XYZ file of N, CA, C and O in Angstrom:
288
model
N 12.030 -25.465 -108.284
C 11.399 -24.920 -107.194
C 12.241 -25.092 -106.049
O 12.147 -24.235 -105.269
N 12.655 -26.434 -105.567
C 12.679 -26.766 -104.465
C 14.438 -26.492 -104.023
O 14.784 -25.893 -103.359
N 14.843 -25.928 -104.807
C 16.040 -25.439 -105.267
C 16.370 -23.766 -104.551
O 17.245 -23.727 -103.468
N 15.458 -23.565 -104.935
C 14.747 -21.967 -103.955
C 14.604 -22.012 -103.097
O 14.864 -21.250 -101.899
N 13.800 -23.043 -102.326
C 13.296 -23.505 -101.643
C 14.319 -24.037 -100.102
O 14.342 -23.120 -99.329
N 15.629 -24.709 -100.705
C 16.359 -24.908 -99.900
C 17.069 -23.475 -99.508
O 17.793 -23.456 -98.003
N 17.479 -23.100 -100.685
C 18.394 -21.778 -100.297
C 18.019 -20.425 -99.619
O 18.602 -20.119 -98.665
N 16.130 -20.707 -99.617
C 15.883 -19.999 -98.598
C 15.521 -19.927 -97.521
O 16.001 -19.199 -96.545
N 15.453 -21.711 -97.289
C 15.603 -22.165 -95.716
C 17.062 -21.654 -95.138
O 17.323 -21.511 -93.985
N 18.186 -21.927 -96.163
C 19.385 -21.861 -95.473
C 19.570 -20.813 -95.455
O 20.848 -20.172 -94.451
N 19.472 -19.296 -95.846
C 19.434 -18.077 -95.602
C 19.201 -17.713 -94.474
O 19.616 -16.902 -93.497
N 17.554 -18.183 -94.266
C 16.972 -18.120 -93.244
C 17.430 -18.192 -91.425
O 17.513 -17.500 -90.861
N 18.263 -19.823 -91.954
C 18.875 -20.339 -90.684
C 20.051 -19.573 -90.744
O 20.554 -19.203 -89.373
N 21.544 -19.049 -91.647
C 22.023 -17.981 -91.215
C 21.995 -16.824 -90.953
O 22.644 -16.061 -89.749
N 20.815 -16.329 -91.479
C 20.326 -15.263 -90.418
C 20.453 -15.285 -89.015
O 20.646 -14.172 -88.400
N 19.444 -16.561 -88.877
C 19.163 -16.403 -87.132
C 20.517 -16.751 -86.444
O 20.387 -16.277 -85.370
N 21.140 -17.355 -87.226
C 22.829 -17.813 -86.777
C 23.461 -16.448 -86.295
O 24.202 -16.228 -85.337
N 23.524 -16.123 -87.304
C 24.158 -14.354 -87.510
C 23.363 -13.516 -85.987
O 24.477 -12.888 -85.556
N 22.636 -13.645 -86.122
C 21.672 -12.529 -84.776
C 22.220 -13.170 -83.632
O 22.570 -12.481 -82.666
N 21.992 -14.344 -83.286
C 22.450 -15.132 -82.605
C 24.148 -14.615 -81.810
O 24.270 -14.464 -80.634
N 25.102 -14.230 -82.799
C 26.249 -14.369 -82.680
C 26.267 -13.308 -82.106
O 27.192 -12.390 -81.160
N 25.616 -12.308 -82.786
C 25.407 -10.761 -82.146
C 25.325 -10.705 -80.737
O 25.722 -9.994 -80.781
N 24.009 -11.163 -80.303
C 23.385 -11.184 -79.137
C 24.799 -11.694 -78.193
O 24.705 -10.748 -76.921
N 25.180 -12.564 -78.164
C 25.918 -13.422 -77.778
C 27.308 -12.166 -77.895
O 27.870 -12.244 -76.402
N 27.564 -11.623 -78.885
C 28.748 -11.025 -78.558
C 28.902 -9.545 -77.797
O 29.519 -9.192 -77.140
N 27.284 -8.519 -77.778
C 27.231 -7.904 -76.849
C 27.042 -8.174 -75.536
O 26.690 -7.293 -74.833
N 26.911 -8.971 -74.954
C 26.656 -9.588 -73.364
C 27.866 -9.554 -72.847
O 29.131 -9.569 -73.487
N 27.898 -8.520 -71.576
C 28.921 -8.089 -71.043
C 29.406 -9.731 -70.414
O 29.072 -10.517 -69.361
N 30.791 -9.881 -70.194
C 30.694 -11.049 -69.606
C 31.845 -10.666 -68.221
O 32.605 -9.944 -68.282
N 31.931 -11.601 -67.326
C 32.678 -11.514 -65.858
C 34.081 -12.058 -66.316
O 34.336 -13.430 -67.569
N 34.978 -12.229 -65.125
C 36.474 -12.407 -65.466
C 36.502 -13.940 -65.285
O 35.978 -13.773 -64.125
N 37.210 -14.208 -66.069
C 36.952 -15.951 -65.432
C 37.989 -16.352 -63.926
O 37.200 -16.964 -62.836
N 38.806 -15.286 -63.781
C 39.502 -15.697 -62.347
C 38.364 -15.489 -60.999
O 38.646 -15.971 -60.523
N 37.554 -14.123 -61.449
C 36.159 -13.915 -60.684
C 35.793 -15.125 -60.261
O 35.333 -15.563 -59.083
N 34.913 -15.288 -61.312
C 34.171 -16.466 -61.420
C 34.336 -17.835 -60.716
O 33.590 -18.260 -60.773
N 35.312 -18.014 -61.515
C 35.760 -19.455 -61.110
C 36.578 -19.367 -59.440
O 35.484 -20.462 -59.000
N 36.576 -17.795 -58.585
C 36.849 -18.389 -56.817
C 35.989 -18.476 -56.773
O 35.440 -18.932 -55.602
N 34.416 -17.740 -56.872
C 33.754 -17.524 -56.582
C 33.092 -18.899 -56.875
O 32.266 -19.664 -55.963
N 32.958 -19.823 -57.807
C 32.040 -20.989 -57.731
C 32.853 -22.090 -57.376
O 32.444 -22.579 -56.253
N 34.802 -22.365 -56.729
C 34.881 -22.923 -56.209
C 34.992 -23.112 -54.532
O 34.798 -23.486 -53.936
N 34.786 -21.378 -54.412
C 34.206 -21.009 -52.405
C 33.012 -21.438 -52.822
O 32.472 -21.553 -51.123
N 31.772 -21.572 -53.133
C 30.269 -22.074 -53.073
C 30.767 -23.199 -52.627
O 29.568 -23.945 -52.680
N 31.049 -24.076 -54.136
C 31.725 -25.667 -53.752
C 31.416 -26.219 -52.665
O 31.370 -26.824 -52.002
N 32.477 -25.521 -52.030
C 33.227 -25.736 -51.071
C 32.263 -25.427 -49.881
O 32.517 -26.393 -48.516
N 32.013 -24.585 -49.867
C 30.480 -24.219 -48.625
C 29.416 -24.944 -48.299
O 28.795 -25.635 -47.555
N 28.607 -25.357 -49.873
C 27.845 -26.205 -49.974
C 28.402 -27.868 -50.115
O 27.254 -28.970 -50.238
N 29.286 -28.543 -49.983
C 29.739 -29.443 -50.361
C 29.114 -30.187 -48.981
O 29.144 -31.960 -49.752
N 29.107 -30.164 -48.130
C 28.338 -30.983 -46.950
C 27.099 -31.311 -47.249
O 26.470 -32.936 -46.739
N 26.003 -30.555 -48.196
C 24.579 -30.667 -48.027
C 24.690 -31.352 -49.335
O 23.251 -31.203 -49.885
N 25.853 -31.317 -50.165
C 25.455 -31.741 -51.838
C 24.926 -33.393 -52.125
O 26.094 -34.427 -51.584
N 23.849 -33.749 -52.329
C 23.778 -34.908 -52.619
C 24.929 -35.828 -53.467
O 24.874 -37.072 -53.125
N 25.188 -35.410 -54.462
C 26.187 -36.212 -55.029
C 27.442 -36.713 -54.964
O 28.096 -37.772 -54.567
N 27.960 -35.773 -53.776
C 29.090 -35.953 -53.111
C 28.913 -36.410 -51.645
O 29.658 -37.700 -51.423
N 27.551 -36.239 -50.906
C 27.323 -37.404 -49.343
C 26.986 -38.196 -49.303
O 26.462 -39.243 -48.844
N 26.090 -38.409 -50.774
C 24.521 -39.055 -50.640
C 23.352 -39.230 -50.163
O 23.784 -37.665 -49.594
N 22.485 -39.836 -50.423
C 20.825 -39.315 -50.012
C 20.760 -40.161 -48.741
O 21.486 -42.237 -49.309
N 20.560 -40.385 -48.010
C 20.160 -41.548 -46.891
C 19.200 -42.618 -47.129
O 17.997 -41.901 -47.999
N 18.853 -43.760 -46.913
C 18.424 -44.507 -47.645
C 16.380 -44.092 -46.991
O 15.683 -44.250 -47.694
N 16.579 -43.872 -45.769
C 15.254 -43.671 -44.968
C 14.704 -42.441 -46.078
O 13.431 -41.972 -46.230
N 15.245 -41.570 -46.702
C 14.717 -40.356 -47.234
C 14.905 -40.009 -48.831
O 14.919 -39.678 -49.539
N 15.461 -41.373 -49.345
C 15.726 -41.471 -50.899
C 13.670 -41.867 -51.105
O 13.526 -42.739 -51.525
N 13.536 -40.979 -51.980
C 12.157 -41.240 -52.409
C 11.731 -41.860 -53.996
O 11.144 -42.986 -54.010
N 13.211 -42.604 -54.381
C 13.246 -43.258 -55.277
C 13.585 -45.220 -54.785
O 13.262 -45.833 -55.738
N 13.540 -44.727 -53.749
C 13.985 -46.604 -53.575
C 13.261 -47.455 -53.085
O 11.876 -47.171 -53.014
N 13.182 -48.622 -53.726
C 12.150 -49.476 -54.100
C 11.714 -49.496 -52.659
O 12.565 -50.032 -51.481
N 10.304 -49.930 -52.705
C 9.826 -49.931 -51.517
C 9.985 -51.851 -50.965
O 10.081 -52.416 -49.846
N 9.747 -52.550 -52.278
C 9.811 -54.161 -52.274
C 10.478 -54.660 -53.334
O 10.355 -54.192 -53.988
N 11.642 -55.298 -53.139
C 12.266 -55.652 -54.168
C 11.979 -56.808 -54.961
O 10.178 -57.178 -54.804
N 11.868 -56.859 -56.485
C 11.429 -57.137 -57.430
C 10.837 -58.493 -57.522
O 11.769 -59.385 -57.569
N 10.058 -58.934 -57.779
C 9.171 -60.998 -57.659
C 8.872 -60.892 -59.225
O 8.181 -60.458 -59.716
N 9.882 -61.907 -59.718
C 9.406 -62.469 -61.376
C 8.702 -63.833 -60.788
O 9.273 -64.692 -59.980
N 7.728 -63.990 -61.380
C 7.032 -65.241 -61.087
C 7.451 -65.888 -62.528
O 7.583 -65.927 -63.419
């Protein structure tokens, strides 16, 4: 009985995987060169306001500790 349960579960998983692949295959995709160019342009335009590139000022950082941790 457990063999039938396992095989029915694997068949159901395979069907879901095939359906997902069909959906992905049917998507319209943009050309990589156009998308890449747009991505580079966007990154260059927003690089000054990007916290990962320029850092966060200490006064505006909500995660900075207010006081140092003191162990007793």
